[in-house]
PDB file of C-alpha atoms in Angstrom:
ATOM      1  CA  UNK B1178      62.008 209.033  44.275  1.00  0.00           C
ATOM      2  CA  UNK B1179      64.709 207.513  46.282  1.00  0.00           C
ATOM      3  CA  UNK B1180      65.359 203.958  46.182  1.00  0.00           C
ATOM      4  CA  UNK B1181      65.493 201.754  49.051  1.00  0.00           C
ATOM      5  CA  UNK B1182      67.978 199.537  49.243  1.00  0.00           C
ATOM      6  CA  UNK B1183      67.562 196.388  51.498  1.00  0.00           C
ATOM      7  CA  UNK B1184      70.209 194.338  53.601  1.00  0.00           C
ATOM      8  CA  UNK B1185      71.010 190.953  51.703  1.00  0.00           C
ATOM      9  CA  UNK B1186      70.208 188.404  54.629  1.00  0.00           C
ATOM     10  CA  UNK B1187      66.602 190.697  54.568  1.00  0.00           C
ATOM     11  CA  UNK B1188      66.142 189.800  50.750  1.00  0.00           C
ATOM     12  CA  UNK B1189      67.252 186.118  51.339  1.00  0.00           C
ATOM     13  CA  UNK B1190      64.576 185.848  54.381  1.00  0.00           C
ATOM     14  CA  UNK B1191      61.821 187.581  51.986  1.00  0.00           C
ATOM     15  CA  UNK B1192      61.930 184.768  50.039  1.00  0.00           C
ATOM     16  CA  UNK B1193      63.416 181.739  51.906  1.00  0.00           C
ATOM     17  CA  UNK B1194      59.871 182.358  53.982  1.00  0.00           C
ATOM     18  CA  UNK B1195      58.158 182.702  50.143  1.00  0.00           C
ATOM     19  CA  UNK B1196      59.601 179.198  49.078  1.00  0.00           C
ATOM     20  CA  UNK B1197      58.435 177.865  52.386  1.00  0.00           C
ATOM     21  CA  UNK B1198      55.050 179.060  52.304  1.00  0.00           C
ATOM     22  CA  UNK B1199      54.979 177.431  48.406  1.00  0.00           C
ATOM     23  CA  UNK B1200      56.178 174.396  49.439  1.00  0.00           C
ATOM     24  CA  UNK B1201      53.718 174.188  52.124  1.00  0.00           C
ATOM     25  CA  UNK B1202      50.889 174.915  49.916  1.00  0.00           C
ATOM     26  CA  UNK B1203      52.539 171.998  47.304  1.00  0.00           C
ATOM     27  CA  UNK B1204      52.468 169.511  50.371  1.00  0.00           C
ATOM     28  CA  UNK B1205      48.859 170.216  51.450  1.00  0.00           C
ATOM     29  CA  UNK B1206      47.699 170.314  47.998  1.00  0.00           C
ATOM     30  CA  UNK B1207      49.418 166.268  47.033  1.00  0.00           C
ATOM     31  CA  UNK B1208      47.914 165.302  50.391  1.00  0.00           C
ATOM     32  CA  UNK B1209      45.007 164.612  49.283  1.00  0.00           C
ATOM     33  CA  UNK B1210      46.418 162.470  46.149  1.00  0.00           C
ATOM     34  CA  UNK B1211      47.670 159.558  48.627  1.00  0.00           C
ATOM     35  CA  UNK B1212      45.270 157.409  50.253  1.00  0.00           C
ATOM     36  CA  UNK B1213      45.437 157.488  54.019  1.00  0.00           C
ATOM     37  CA  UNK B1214      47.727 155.586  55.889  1.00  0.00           C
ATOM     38  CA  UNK B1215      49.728 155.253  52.727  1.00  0.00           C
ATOM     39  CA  UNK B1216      53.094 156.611  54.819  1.00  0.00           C
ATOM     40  CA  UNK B1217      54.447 154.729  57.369  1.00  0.00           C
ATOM     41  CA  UNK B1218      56.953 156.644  59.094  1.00  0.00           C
TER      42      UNK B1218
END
């Protein structure tokens, strides 16, 4: 089997998008641990 080898800036997209995705899921998931109107931006 031949193995594929994968431009760096592909690699660092891959998982820049992962860690963005996670962090999403981390914000959505302490959400709900503030009461509403807690932020005032």
């Amino acid at each position: 089997m031949t193995k594929t080898k994968y431009h760096p800036a592909s690699i660092f997209l891959h998982w820049f998008v992962f860690l963005l995705v996670v962090a999403a899921f981390i914000v959505i998931e302490l959400k709900g641990q503030f009461p509403k109107g807690s932020f005032s931006c």
